[in-house]
Amino acid sequence: MKKLIIFLAVVGVIAAATVGALQVLEIPTRLPAVPEELTQRAQFPGIPNARYFVALDTEPFVRDVLAARQREQEFFASSGRTGELPPVALLALSGGGDKGAFGAGLLNGWTARGDRPTFKAVTGISTGALIASFAFLGSDYDAALKEVFTTIGPTDVLTRRSVIAAIENDGMADNQPLWGLISKHIDQSLLDAVAEQHRRGRILLIGTTNLDARQPVIWNMGNIAASGAPGALELYRSILLASAAIPGAFPPTMFRVEVDGQEYEELHVDGGASSQVFLYPPSLPSVARAMGETLSREGSAYVIRNSWLSSTYDPSNRRTIDIAARAISSLIQTQGFGDLYRIYLTSQRDGFDFNLAFIGSEFEYEPVEQFDTGFMNALFDYGYELGSNGYPWQKVPPGWETAILSTQATATTTSTP
């Protein structure tokens, strides 16, 4: 998927740079963008607290986390249990395109092993966003999760456009097939199930990027599902589509919002434009303390990276498109490592046991094309086997052990007479 996205995006940039002779272009239109000063006030009618601009203000997010804890305590008590709330399990699902089959297989295998926890919170970006609802709802949705990642092919995800789309359209491929796939599996019954878990104090979050504001956006899918608003299901589906809308490759998802009765339109793309994976804002505990609350809980943080950790060696041609593609690929890889380090340090500070899963170097199946059904089935089976046998979770992000050894060696050298 990454190669396809990079190729389409780079072709788009190159094509756009060569059309100076064209005088009149018909490009997709839109309603006015939300003015900068109104960004955080934009709302969806009937769906309060649908999302958060956490880089601008974390307090609304913290308030909803505290409200979720209150609902959890009430459900805990209504079930006849007493004492402190039990330790929590948190799950973060990364992007990765067709390699989401790894996470789908791992979760199915984890269920088969019999010790998969009920996650207090699940977060997802891009293909991780497509996995997240099923992972959140548990083993009853394992079959649907498997179907999504083992029975589809390229035509179930995208329809390629001509090169001219780089200058007259909003993406090099049409993701309408993906909308159909999402609509097939994300129905009212699933929405109702998410709403019920939300009422029990659990949290489901999806990340997109508001391209107008150039800000990451975290969507509270439980708030949306439980709102009962007429447009809740369409909004839920649209968020999943937006989270996987690679800018330049797929069309952005347009969201109509209101401020003081005035209608605007936001342009959202893949959450991966902001981060490859996320758990929760690092400022969460300190903001809660400033509000007079304490957020402290034992538990485990699980991160499933739907990709390899190691870089793939592949000599580049001295050609513009190859150089640009390799640079973008390297940027995505490095950003993903940075995300893992942030999650690791945050979880260590807050007392969570860190666990990382990823595609190992031993998996060497070469796909024939993007969303190659054979490749995805092999990757699903690989993840399933690892999950069912008890995945050997890595306890630190890549390079961390090397950094520790280097620090210890330096300390030893410094202290030696």
PDB file of C-alpha atoms in Angstrom, residues 129-267:
ATOM      1  CA  ALA A 129      -8.857   2.714  12.120  1.00  0.00           C
ATOM      2  CA  LEU A 130     -10.538   0.027  10.006  1.00  0.00           C
ATOM      3  CA  ILE A 131      -9.472  -2.632  12.541  1.00  0.00           C
ATOM      4  CA  ALA A 132     -10.307  -0.576  15.638  1.00  0.00           C
ATOM      5  CA  SER A 133     -14.097  -0.993  15.837  1.00  0.00           C
ATOM      6  CA  PHE A 134     -13.826  -4.786  15.557  1.00  0.00           C
ATOM      7  CA  ALA A 135     -10.975  -4.941  18.077  1.00  0.00           C
ATOM      8  CA  PHE A 136     -12.968  -2.728  20.456  1.00  0.00           C
ATOM      9  CA  LEU A 137     -16.052  -4.941  20.302  1.00  0.00           C
ATOM     10  CA  GLY A 138     -14.104  -8.134  20.911  1.00  0.00           C
ATOM     11  CA  SER A 139     -14.146 -11.703  19.693  1.00  0.00           C
ATOM     12  CA  ASP A 140     -17.755 -11.598  18.447  1.00  0.00           C
ATOM     13  CA  TYR A 141     -16.427  -9.496  15.560  1.00  0.00           C
ATOM     14  CA  ASP A 142     -13.333 -11.569  14.769  1.00  0.00           C
ATOM     15  CA  ALA A 143     -14.991 -13.210  11.767  1.00  0.00           C
ATOM     16  CA  ALA A 144     -15.877  -9.831  10.258  1.00  0.00           C
ATOM     17  CA  LEU A 145     -12.345  -8.584  10.880  1.00  0.00           C
ATOM     18  CA  LYS A 146     -10.908 -11.635   9.138  1.00  0.00           C
ATOM     19  CA  GLU A 147     -13.255 -11.187   6.175  1.00  0.00           C
ATOM     20  CA  VAL A 148     -12.218  -7.561   5.667  1.00  0.00           C
ATOM     21  CA  PHE A 149      -8.522  -8.421   5.494  1.00  0.00           C
ATOM     22  CA  THR A 150      -8.521 -11.776   3.681  1.00  0.00           C
ATOM     23  CA  THR A 151     -11.210 -11.590   0.992  1.00  0.00           C
ATOM     24  CA  ILE A 152     -10.622  -8.218  -0.664  1.00  0.00           C
ATOM     25  CA  GLY A 153      -8.505  -7.156  -3.625  1.00  0.00           C
ATOM     26  CA  PRO A 154      -7.445  -3.836  -5.175  1.00  0.00           C
ATOM     27  CA  THR A 155     -10.858  -3.161  -6.746  1.00  0.00           C
ATOM     28  CA  ASP A 156     -12.455  -3.355  -3.288  1.00  0.00           C
ATOM     29  CA  VAL A 157     -10.375  -0.386  -2.133  1.00  0.00           C
ATOM     30  CA  LEU A 158      -9.771   1.997  -5.019  1.00  0.00           C
ATOM     31  CA  THR A 159     -10.388   2.871  -8.638  1.00  0.00           C
ATOM     32  CA  ARG A 160      -7.390   4.364 -10.386  1.00  0.00           C
ATOM     33  CA  ARG A 161      -7.760   7.687 -12.194  1.00  0.00           C
ATOM     34  CA  SER A 162      -5.732   9.059 -15.090  1.00  0.00           C
ATOM     35  CA  VAL A 163      -2.608  11.150 -14.509  1.00  0.00           C
ATOM     36  CA  ILE A 164      -4.609  14.274 -15.379  1.00  0.00           C
ATOM     37  CA  ALA A 165      -6.423  13.802 -12.040  1.00  0.00           C
ATOM     38  CA  ALA A 166      -3.375  15.453 -10.467  1.00  0.00           C
ATOM     39  CA  ILE A 167      -4.578  18.818 -11.738  1.00  0.00           C
ATOM     40  CA  GLU A 168      -8.323  18.469 -12.170  1.00  0.00           C
ATOM     41  CA  ASN A 169      -9.307  16.299  -9.221  1.00  0.00           C
ATOM     42  CA  ASP A 170      -8.568  15.811  -5.529  1.00  0.00           C
ATOM     43  CA  GLY A 171      -6.794  12.441  -5.623  1.00  0.00           C
ATOM     44  CA  MET A 172      -4.994  10.123  -7.987  1.00  0.00           C
ATOM     45  CA  ALA A 173      -7.433   7.318  -7.136  1.00  0.00           C
ATOM     46  CA  ASP A 174     -11.102   7.163  -6.172  1.00  0.00           C
ATOM     47  CA  ASN A 175     -11.782   5.499  -2.801  1.00  0.00           C
ATOM     48  CA  GLN A 176     -15.495   4.972  -3.393  1.00  0.00           C
ATOM     49  CA  PRO A 177     -14.974   1.177  -3.320  1.00  0.00           C
ATOM     50  CA  LEU A 178     -13.510   1.538   0.175  1.00  0.00           C
ATOM     51  CA  TRP A 179     -16.605   3.486   1.213  1.00  0.00           C
ATOM     52  CA  GLY A 180     -18.694   0.534   0.039  1.00  0.00           C
ATOM     53  CA  LEU A 181     -16.547  -1.881   2.028  1.00  0.00           C
ATOM     54  CA  ILE A 182     -16.829   0.273   5.152  1.00  0.00           C
ATOM     55  CA  SER A 183     -20.596   0.633   4.722  1.00  0.00           C
ATOM     56  CA  LYS A 184     -21.014  -3.134   4.399  1.00  0.00           C
ATOM     57  CA  HIS A 185     -19.397  -3.842   7.761  1.00  0.00           C
ATOM     58  CA  ILE A 186     -20.116  -0.669   9.739  1.00  0.00           C
ATOM     59  CA  ASP A 187     -23.892  -0.834  10.133  1.00  0.00           C
ATOM     60  CA  GLN A 188     -26.414   0.314  12.722  1.00  0.00           C
ATOM     61  CA  SER A 189     -26.037  -2.844  14.809  1.00  0.00           C
ATOM     62  CA  LEU A 190     -22.294  -2.236  15.125  1.00  0.00           C
ATOM     63  CA  LEU A 191     -22.955   1.403  16.007  1.00  0.00           C
ATOM     64  CA  ASP A 192     -25.367   0.296  18.727  1.00  0.00           C
ATOM     65  CA  ALA A 193     -22.767  -2.136  20.087  1.00  0.00           C
ATOM     66  CA  VAL A 194     -20.138   0.626  20.265  1.00  0.00           C
ATOM     67  CA  ALA A 195     -22.651   2.891  22.027  1.00  0.00           C
ATOM     68  CA  GLU A 196     -23.334   0.202  24.652  1.00  0.00           C
ATOM     69  CA  GLN A 197     -19.629  -0.227  25.398  1.00  0.00           C
ATOM     70  CA  HIS A 198     -19.295   3.558  25.558  1.00  0.00           C
ATOM     71  CA  ARG A 199     -21.993   3.622  28.226  1.00  0.00           C
ATOM     72  CA  ARG A 200     -19.899   1.134  30.212  1.00  0.00           C
ATOM     73  CA  GLY A 201     -16.990   3.570  30.262  1.00  0.00           C
ATOM     74  CA  ARG A 202     -14.880   2.215  27.415  1.00  0.00           C
ATOM     75  CA  ILE A 203     -13.254   4.511  24.845  1.00  0.00           C
ATOM     76  CA  LEU A 204     -12.795   4.169  21.063  1.00  0.00           C
ATOM     77  CA  LEU A 205     -10.699   6.832  19.320  1.00  0.00           C
ATOM     78  CA  ILE A 206      -9.805   7.370  15.652  1.00  0.00           C
ATOM     79  CA  GLY A 207      -7.241   9.846  14.305  1.00  0.00           C
ATOM     80  CA  THR A 208      -7.510  12.016  11.185  1.00  0.00           C
ATOM     81  CA  THR A 209      -5.759  15.193  10.034  1.00  0.00           C
ATOM     82  CA  ASN A 210      -7.610  18.468   9.455  1.00  0.00           C
ATOM     83  CA  LEU A 211      -5.675  19.683   6.438  1.00  0.00           C
ATOM     84  CA  ASP A 212      -7.074  23.231   6.592  1.00  0.00           C
ATOM     85  CA  ALA A 213      -5.919  23.728  10.169  1.00  0.00           C
ATOM     86  CA  ARG A 214      -2.959  21.338   9.752  1.00  0.00           C
ATOM     87  CA  GLN A 215      -3.915  19.782  13.063  1.00  0.00           C
ATOM     88  CA  PRO A 216      -4.350  16.191  14.260  1.00  0.00           C
ATOM     89  CA  VAL A 217      -7.936  15.407  15.229  1.00  0.00           C
ATOM     90  CA  ILE A 218      -9.009  12.655  17.632  1.00  0.00           C
ATOM     91  CA  TRP A 219     -12.579  11.469  17.153  1.00  0.00           C
ATOM     92  CA  ASN A 220     -14.547   9.985  20.046  1.00  0.00           C
ATOM     93  CA  MET A 221     -16.417   7.245  18.224  1.00  0.00           C
ATOM     94  CA  GLY A 222     -18.331   6.269  21.359  1.00  0.00           C
ATOM     95  CA  ASN A 223     -19.739   9.782  21.767  1.00  0.00           C
ATOM     96  CA  ILE A 224     -20.811   9.698  18.132  1.00  0.00           C
ATOM     97  CA  ALA A 225     -22.378   6.236  18.359  1.00  0.00           C
ATOM     98  CA  ALA A 226     -24.229   7.056  21.586  1.00  0.00           C
ATOM     99  CA  SER A 227     -25.501  10.431  20.363  1.00  0.00           C
ATOM    100  CA  GLY A 228     -28.555   8.976  18.619  1.00  0.00           C
ATOM    101  CA  ALA A 229     -28.239  11.721  16.005  1.00  0.00           C
ATOM    102  CA  PRO A 230     -29.708  10.966  12.536  1.00  0.00           C
ATOM    103  CA  GLY A 231     -26.333  11.454  10.853  1.00  0.00           C
ATOM    104  CA  ALA A 232     -24.264   9.480  13.382  1.00  0.00           C
ATOM    105  CA  LEU A 233     -23.786   6.373  11.218  1.00  0.00           C
ATOM    106  CA  GLU A 234     -22.722   8.355   8.141  1.00  0.00           C
ATOM    107  CA  LEU A 235     -20.320  10.437  10.229  1.00  0.00           C
ATOM    108  CA  TYR A 236     -18.847   7.287  11.801  1.00  0.00           C
ATOM    109  CA  ARG A 237     -18.238   5.775   8.371  1.00  0.00           C
ATOM    110  CA  SER A 238     -16.845   9.033   6.995  1.00  0.00           C
ATOM    111  CA  ILE A 239     -14.284   9.251   9.785  1.00  0.00           C
ATOM    112  CA  LEU A 240     -12.970   5.796   8.934  1.00  0.00           C
ATOM    113  CA  LEU A 241     -12.768   6.772   5.268  1.00  0.00           C
ATOM    114  CA  ALA A 242     -10.971  10.017   6.161  1.00  0.00           C
ATOM    115  CA  SER A 243      -8.456   8.258   8.387  1.00  0.00           C
ATOM    116  CA  ALA A 244      -7.324   6.175   5.398  1.00  0.00           C
ATOM    117  CA  ALA A 245      -7.427   9.032   2.834  1.00  0.00           C
ATOM    118  CA  ILE A 246      -3.733   9.395   1.947  1.00  0.00           C
ATOM    119  CA  PRO A 247      -3.363  13.009   0.714  1.00  0.00           C
ATOM    120  CA  GLY A 248      -2.662  13.224  -2.982  1.00  0.00           C
ATOM    121  CA  ALA A 249      -3.496   9.573  -3.528  1.00  0.00           C
ATOM    122  CA  PHE A 250      -7.105   9.435  -2.306  1.00  0.00           C
ATOM    123  CA  PRO A 251      -9.702  12.216  -2.131  1.00  0.00           C
ATOM    124  CA  PRO A 252     -10.009  13.984   1.213  1.00  0.00           C
ATOM    125  CA  THR A 253     -13.191  13.484   3.207  1.00  0.00           C
ATOM    126  CA  MET A 254     -15.286  16.630   3.519  1.00  0.00           C
ATOM    127  CA  PHE A 255     -17.111  17.284   6.796  1.00  0.00           C
ATOM    128  CA  ARG A 256     -19.875  19.879   7.035  1.00  0.00           C
ATOM    129  CA  VAL A 257     -19.810  21.708  10.357  1.00  0.00           C
ATOM    130  CA  GLU A 258     -21.489  24.735  11.883  1.00  0.00           C
ATOM    131  CA  VAL A 259     -20.393  27.740  13.917  1.00  0.00           C
ATOM    132  CA  ASP A 260     -23.134  30.081  15.171  1.00  0.00           C
ATOM    133  CA  GLY A 261     -25.498  28.767  12.506  1.00  0.00           C
ATOM    134  CA  GLN A 262     -23.006  29.346   9.670  1.00  0.00           C
ATOM    135  CA  GLU A 263     -22.137  26.260   7.655  1.00  0.00           C
ATOM    136  CA  TYR A 264     -18.530  25.470   6.709  1.00  0.00           C
ATOM    137  CA  GLU A 265     -16.669  22.505   5.284  1.00  0.00           C
ATOM    138  CA  GLU A 266     -13.553  20.876   6.725  1.00  0.00           C
ATOM    139  CA  LEU A 267     -11.085  18.888   4.640  1.00  0.00           C
TER     140      LEU A 267
END
